[in-house]
Tab-separated table of C-alpha atoms and ligand atoms in Angstrom:
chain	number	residue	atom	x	y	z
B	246	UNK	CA	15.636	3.795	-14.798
B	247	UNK	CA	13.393	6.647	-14.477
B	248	UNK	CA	14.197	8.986	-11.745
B	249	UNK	CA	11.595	11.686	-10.310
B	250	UNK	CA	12.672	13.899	-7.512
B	251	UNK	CA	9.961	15.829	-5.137
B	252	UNK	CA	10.988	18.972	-3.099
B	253	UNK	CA	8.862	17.112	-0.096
B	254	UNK	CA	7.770	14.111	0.543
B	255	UNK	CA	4.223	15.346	0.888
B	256	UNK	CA	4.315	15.862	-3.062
B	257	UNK	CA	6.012	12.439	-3.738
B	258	UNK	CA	3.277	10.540	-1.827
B	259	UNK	CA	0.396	12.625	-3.628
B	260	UNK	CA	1.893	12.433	-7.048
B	261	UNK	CA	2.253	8.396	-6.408
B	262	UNK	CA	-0.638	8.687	-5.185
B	263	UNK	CA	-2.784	10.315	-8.146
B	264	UNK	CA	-0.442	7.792	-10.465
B	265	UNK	CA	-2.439	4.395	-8.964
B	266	UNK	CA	-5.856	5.990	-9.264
B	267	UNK	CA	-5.328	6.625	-12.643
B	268	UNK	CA	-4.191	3.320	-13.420
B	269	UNK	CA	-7.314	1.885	-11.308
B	270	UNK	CA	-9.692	4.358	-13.163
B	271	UNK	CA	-8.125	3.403	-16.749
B	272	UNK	CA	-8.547	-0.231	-15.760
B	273	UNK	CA	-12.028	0.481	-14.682
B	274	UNK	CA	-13.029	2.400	-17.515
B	275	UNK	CA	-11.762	-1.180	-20.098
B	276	UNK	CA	-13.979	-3.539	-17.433
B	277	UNK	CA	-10.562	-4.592	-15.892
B	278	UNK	CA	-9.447	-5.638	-12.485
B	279	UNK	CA	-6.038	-3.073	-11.023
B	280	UNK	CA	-3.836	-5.600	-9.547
B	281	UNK	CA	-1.692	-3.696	-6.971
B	282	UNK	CA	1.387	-5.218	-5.002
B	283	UNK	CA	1.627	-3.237	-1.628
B	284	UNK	CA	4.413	-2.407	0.470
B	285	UNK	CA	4.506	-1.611	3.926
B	286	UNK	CA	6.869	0.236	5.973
B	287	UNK	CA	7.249	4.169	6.634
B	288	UNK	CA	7.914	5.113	3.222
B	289	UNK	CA	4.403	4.258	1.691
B	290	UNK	CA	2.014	4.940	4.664
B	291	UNK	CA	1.221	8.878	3.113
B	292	UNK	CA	0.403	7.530	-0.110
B	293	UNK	CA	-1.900	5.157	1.461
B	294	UNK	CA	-3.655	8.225	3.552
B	295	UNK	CA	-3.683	9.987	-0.127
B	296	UNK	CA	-5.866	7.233	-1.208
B	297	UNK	CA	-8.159	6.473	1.957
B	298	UNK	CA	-8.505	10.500	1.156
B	299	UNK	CA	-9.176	10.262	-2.619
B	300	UNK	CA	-11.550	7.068	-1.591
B	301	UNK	CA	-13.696	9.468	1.096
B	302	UNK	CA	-13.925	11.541	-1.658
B	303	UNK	CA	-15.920	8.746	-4.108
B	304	UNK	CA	-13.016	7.097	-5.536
B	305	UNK	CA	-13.784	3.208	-5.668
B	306	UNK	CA	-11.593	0.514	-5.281
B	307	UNK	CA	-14.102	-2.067	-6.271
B	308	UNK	CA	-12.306	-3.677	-9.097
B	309	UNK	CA	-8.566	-3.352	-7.078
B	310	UNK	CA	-7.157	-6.856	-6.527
B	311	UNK	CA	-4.000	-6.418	-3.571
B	312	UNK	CA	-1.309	-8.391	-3.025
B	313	UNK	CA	1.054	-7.796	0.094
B	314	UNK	CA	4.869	-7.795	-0.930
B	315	UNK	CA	5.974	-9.465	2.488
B	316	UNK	CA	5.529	-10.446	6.354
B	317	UNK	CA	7.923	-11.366	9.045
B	318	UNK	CA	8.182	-15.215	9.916
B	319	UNK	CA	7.083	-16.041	12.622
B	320	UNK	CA	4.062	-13.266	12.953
B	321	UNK	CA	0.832	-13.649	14.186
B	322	UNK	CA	-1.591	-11.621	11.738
B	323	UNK	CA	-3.075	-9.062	14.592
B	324	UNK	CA	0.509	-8.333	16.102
B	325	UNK	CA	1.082	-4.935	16.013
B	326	UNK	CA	3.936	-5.975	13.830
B	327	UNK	CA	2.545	-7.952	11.280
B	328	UNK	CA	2.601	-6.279	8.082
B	329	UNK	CA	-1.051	-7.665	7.168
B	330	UNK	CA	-2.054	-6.273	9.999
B	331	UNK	CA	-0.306	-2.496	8.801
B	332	UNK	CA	-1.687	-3.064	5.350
B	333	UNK	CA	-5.441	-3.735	6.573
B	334	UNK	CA	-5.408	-0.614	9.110
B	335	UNK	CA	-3.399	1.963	6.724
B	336	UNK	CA	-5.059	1.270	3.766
B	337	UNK	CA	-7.410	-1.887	2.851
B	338	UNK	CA	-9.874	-1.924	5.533
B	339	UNK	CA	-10.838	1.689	4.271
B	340	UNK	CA	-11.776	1.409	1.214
B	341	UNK	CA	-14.065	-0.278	-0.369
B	342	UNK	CA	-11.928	-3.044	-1.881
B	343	UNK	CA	-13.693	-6.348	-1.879
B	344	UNK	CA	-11.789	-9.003	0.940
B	345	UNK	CA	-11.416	-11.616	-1.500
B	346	UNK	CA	-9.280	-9.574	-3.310
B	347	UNK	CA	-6.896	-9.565	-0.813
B	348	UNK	CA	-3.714	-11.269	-0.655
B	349	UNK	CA	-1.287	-11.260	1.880
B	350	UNK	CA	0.856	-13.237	3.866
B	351	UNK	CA	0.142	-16.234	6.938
B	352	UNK	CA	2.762	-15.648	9.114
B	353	UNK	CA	1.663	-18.005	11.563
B	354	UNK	CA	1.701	-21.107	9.282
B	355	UNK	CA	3.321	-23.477	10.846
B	356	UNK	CA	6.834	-24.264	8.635
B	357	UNK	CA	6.291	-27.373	6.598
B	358	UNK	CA	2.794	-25.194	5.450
B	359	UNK	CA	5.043	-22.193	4.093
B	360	UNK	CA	6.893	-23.533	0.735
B	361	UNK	CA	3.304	-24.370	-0.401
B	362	UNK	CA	1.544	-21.447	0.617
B	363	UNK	CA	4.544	-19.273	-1.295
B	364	UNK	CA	3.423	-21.827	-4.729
B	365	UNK	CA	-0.605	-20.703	-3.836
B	366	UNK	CA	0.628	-17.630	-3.994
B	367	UNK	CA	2.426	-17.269	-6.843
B	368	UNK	CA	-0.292	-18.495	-8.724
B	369	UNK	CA	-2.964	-16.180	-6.967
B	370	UNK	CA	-0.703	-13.339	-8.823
B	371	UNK	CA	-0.610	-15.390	-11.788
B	372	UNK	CA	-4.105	-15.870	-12.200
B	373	UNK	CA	-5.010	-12.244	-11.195
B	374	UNK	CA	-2.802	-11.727	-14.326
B	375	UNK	CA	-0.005	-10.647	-12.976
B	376	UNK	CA	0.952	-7.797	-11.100
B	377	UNK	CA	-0.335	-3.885	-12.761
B	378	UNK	CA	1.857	-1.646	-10.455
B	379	UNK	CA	4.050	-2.791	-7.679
B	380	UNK	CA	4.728	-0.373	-4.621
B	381	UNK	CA	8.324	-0.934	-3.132
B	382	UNK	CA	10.511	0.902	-0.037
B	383	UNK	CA	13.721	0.276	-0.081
B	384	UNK	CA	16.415	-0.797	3.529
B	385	UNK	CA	19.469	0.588	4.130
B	386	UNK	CA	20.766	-2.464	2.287
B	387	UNK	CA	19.696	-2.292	-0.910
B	388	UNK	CA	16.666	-4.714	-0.007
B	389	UNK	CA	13.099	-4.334	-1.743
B	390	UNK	CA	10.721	-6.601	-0.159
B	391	UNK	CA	12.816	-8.475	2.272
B	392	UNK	CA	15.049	-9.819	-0.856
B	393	UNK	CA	18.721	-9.214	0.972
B	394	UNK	CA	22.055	-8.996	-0.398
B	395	UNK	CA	22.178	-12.274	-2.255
B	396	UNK	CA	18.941	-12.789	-3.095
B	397	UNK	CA	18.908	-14.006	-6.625
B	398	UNK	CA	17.553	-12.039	-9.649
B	399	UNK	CA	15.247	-14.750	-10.341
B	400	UNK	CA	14.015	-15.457	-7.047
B	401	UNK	CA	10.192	-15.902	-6.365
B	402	UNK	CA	7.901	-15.849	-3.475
B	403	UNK	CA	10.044	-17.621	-0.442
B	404	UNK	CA	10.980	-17.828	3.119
B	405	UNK	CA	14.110	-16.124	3.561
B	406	UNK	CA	16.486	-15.184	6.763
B	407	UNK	CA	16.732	-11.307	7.434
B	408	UNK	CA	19.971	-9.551	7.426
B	409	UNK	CA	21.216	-8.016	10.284
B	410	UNK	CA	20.759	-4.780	9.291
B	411	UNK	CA	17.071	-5.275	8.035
B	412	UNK	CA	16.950	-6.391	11.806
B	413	UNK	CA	18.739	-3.643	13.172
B	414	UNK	CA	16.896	-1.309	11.623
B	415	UNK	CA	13.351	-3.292	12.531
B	416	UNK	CA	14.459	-2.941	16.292
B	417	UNK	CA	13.341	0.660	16.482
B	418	UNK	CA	9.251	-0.570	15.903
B	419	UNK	CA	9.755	-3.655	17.998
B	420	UNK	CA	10.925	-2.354	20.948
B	421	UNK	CA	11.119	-4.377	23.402
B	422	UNK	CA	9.532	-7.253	21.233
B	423	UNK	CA	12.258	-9.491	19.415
B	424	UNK	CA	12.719	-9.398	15.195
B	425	UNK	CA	12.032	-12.702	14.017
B	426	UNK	CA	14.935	-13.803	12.436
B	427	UNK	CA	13.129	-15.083	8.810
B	428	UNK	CA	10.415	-13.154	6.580
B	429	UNK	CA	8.341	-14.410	3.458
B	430	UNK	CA	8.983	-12.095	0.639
B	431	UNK	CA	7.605	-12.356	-3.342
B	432	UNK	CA	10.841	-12.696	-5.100
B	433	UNK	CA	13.022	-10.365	-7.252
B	434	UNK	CA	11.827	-12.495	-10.436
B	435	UNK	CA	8.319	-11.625	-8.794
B	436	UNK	CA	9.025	-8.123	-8.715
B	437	UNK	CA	10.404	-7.441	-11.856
B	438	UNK	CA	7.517	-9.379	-13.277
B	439	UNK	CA	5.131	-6.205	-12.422
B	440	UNK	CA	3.971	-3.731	-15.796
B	441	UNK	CA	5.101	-0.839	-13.618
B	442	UNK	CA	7.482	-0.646	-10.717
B	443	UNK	CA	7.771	2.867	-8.410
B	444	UNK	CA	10.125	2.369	-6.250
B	445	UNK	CA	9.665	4.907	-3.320
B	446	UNK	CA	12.752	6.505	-0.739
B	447	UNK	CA	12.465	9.600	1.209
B	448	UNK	CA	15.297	11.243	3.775
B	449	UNK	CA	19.138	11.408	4.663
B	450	UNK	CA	19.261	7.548	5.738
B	451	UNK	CA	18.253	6.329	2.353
B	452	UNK	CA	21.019	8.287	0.209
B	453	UNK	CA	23.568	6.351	-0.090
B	454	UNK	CA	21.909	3.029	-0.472
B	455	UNK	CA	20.494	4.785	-3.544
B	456	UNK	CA	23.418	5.803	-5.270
B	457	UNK	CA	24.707	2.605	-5.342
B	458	UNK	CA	21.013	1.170	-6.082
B	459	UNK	CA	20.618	3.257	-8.934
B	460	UNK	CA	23.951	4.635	-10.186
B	461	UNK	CA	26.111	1.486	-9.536
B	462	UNK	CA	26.568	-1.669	-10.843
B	463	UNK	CA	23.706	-4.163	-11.257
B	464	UNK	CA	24.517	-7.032	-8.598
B	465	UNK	CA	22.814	-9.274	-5.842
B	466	UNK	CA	24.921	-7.144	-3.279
B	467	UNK	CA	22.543	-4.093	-3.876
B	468	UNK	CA	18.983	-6.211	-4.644
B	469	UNK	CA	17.055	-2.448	-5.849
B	470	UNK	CA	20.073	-2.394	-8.635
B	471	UNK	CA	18.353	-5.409	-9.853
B	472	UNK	CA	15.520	-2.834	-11.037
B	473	UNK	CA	17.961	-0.877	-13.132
B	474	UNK	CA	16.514	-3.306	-15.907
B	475	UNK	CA	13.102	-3.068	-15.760
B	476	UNK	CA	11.486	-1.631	-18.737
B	477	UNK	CA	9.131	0.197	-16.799
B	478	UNK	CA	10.590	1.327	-13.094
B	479	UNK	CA	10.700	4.436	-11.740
B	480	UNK	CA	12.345	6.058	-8.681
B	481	UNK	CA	10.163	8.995	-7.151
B	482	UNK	CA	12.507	10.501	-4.606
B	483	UNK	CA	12.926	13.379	-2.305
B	484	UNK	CA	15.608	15.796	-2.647
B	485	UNK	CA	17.506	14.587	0.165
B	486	UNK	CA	17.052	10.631	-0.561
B	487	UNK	CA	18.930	11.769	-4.176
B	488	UNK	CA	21.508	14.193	-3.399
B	489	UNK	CA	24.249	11.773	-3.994
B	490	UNK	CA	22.842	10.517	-7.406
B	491	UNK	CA	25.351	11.160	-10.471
B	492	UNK	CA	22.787	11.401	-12.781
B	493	UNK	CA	21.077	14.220	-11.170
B	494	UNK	CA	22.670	16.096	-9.038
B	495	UNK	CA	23.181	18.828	-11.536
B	496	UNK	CA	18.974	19.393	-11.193
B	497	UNK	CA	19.481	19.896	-7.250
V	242	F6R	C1	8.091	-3.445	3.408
V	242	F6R	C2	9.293	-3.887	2.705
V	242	F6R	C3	10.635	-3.282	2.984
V	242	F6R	C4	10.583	-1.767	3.157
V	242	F6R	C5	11.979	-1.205	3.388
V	242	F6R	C6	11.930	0.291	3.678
V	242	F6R	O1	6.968	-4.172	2.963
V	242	F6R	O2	9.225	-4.752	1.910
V	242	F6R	O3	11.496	-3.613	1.923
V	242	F6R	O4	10.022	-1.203	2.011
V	242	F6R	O5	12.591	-1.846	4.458
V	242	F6R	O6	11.226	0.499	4.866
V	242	F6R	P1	10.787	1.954	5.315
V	242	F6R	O7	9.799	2.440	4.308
V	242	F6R	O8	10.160	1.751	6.660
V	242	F6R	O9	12.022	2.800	5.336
């Protein structure tokens, strides 16, 4: 896998950043849709203000077709922690990406309504033709999307229990607000089905989820090891998020 370290985290979102507009302008310049799979989270939120920027500055994102990676279950979409909800405000309600190119996630579907909406959904990427560049963050425990420890390499768009760290961690935006205990999440399968994979991590609590991630063994214990085998992933890093990687260390 393809590792890229930043000296700052500023540079790793606008480099990211400056990578999806040229894949939107190369696909505009054939007559072809960008299909994007969007992550939320901490991680990605500068290289969304990169391309609200880039947009005020006459880039279009007319022929951009989004789909969300995940939601928590139960969430009502205008909760200020429904991940629709962050994906609309920090990124596609500024630009001027057409809202039936949209996709994301009902998390207020009642539960019989979610194992079919997952199948709609899988199509939706299907018939987009499949995902161009997927956007992922990854948790303390190895998860991308909420795929936890155990999540199967072939897994696809699902409702899945969170792990308690992936709640632990949540309990910090929720305040006094419980974490649902369940989140729909595309699948690893999903994932790895994407042309191009960055996989994003930035500070001191990421590092040593990504040495095993991307230095250990490939196993459902660490679900980001799973990307290890993508023909086309990348890991853009900041120096701190990487200083207990093997492979480049000596580049420190
Ligand atoms: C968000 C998502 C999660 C986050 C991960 C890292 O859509 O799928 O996997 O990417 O939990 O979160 P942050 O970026 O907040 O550290």
């Amino acid at each position: 896998m393809d590792i890229r370290i930043f000296s700052t985290a500023n540079e790793l979102s606008a480099f990211t950043a400056q990578e999806i507009i040229e894949l939107v302008r190369a696909r505009k310049s054939s007559n072809r849709t960008c299909v994007l799979g969007l992550a939320a989270g901490a991680t990605p939120v500068a290289v969304y203000q990169n391309l609200v920027r880039l947009h005020r500055q006459g880039q279009s994102f007319a022929n951009v077709v989004t789909f969300n990676l995940d939601e928590f279950y139960p969430m009502p979409p205008n909760s200020p922690h429904s991940f629709s909800r962050f994906m609309r405000e920090n990124f596609l309600n500024l630009v001027d990406l057409d809202p039936a190119n949209i996709h994301e996630f009902d998390g207020s579907l009642r539960n019989h309504g979610v194992a079919e909406f997952c199948e709609r959904y899988g199509r939706a990427i299907a018939g987009a033709g499949g995902i161009d560049l997927q956007l992922l963050g990854i948790g303390r425990n190895g998860h991308i999307g909420f795929n936890e420890p155990g999540a199967a390499r072939t897994s696809r768009t699902r409702l899945v229990n969170l792990d308690t760290v992936t709640r632990r961690d949540a309990r910090d935006s929720f305040g006094a607000d419980e974490v649902p205990h369940q989140a729909i999440t595309m699948g690893i399968g999903s994932i790895l089905s994407a042309r191009r994979i960055l996989l994003l991590a930035v500070g001191r609590h990421k590092t040593a989820i990504l040495a095993k991630a991307l230095d250990g063994a490939v196993t459902d214990k660490v679900p980001a090891s799973f990307l290890q085998k993508h023909p086309c992933a990348s890991a853009y890093l900041d120096r701190t998020a990487a200083e207990r990687l093997a492979r480049v260390n000596q580049s420190l």
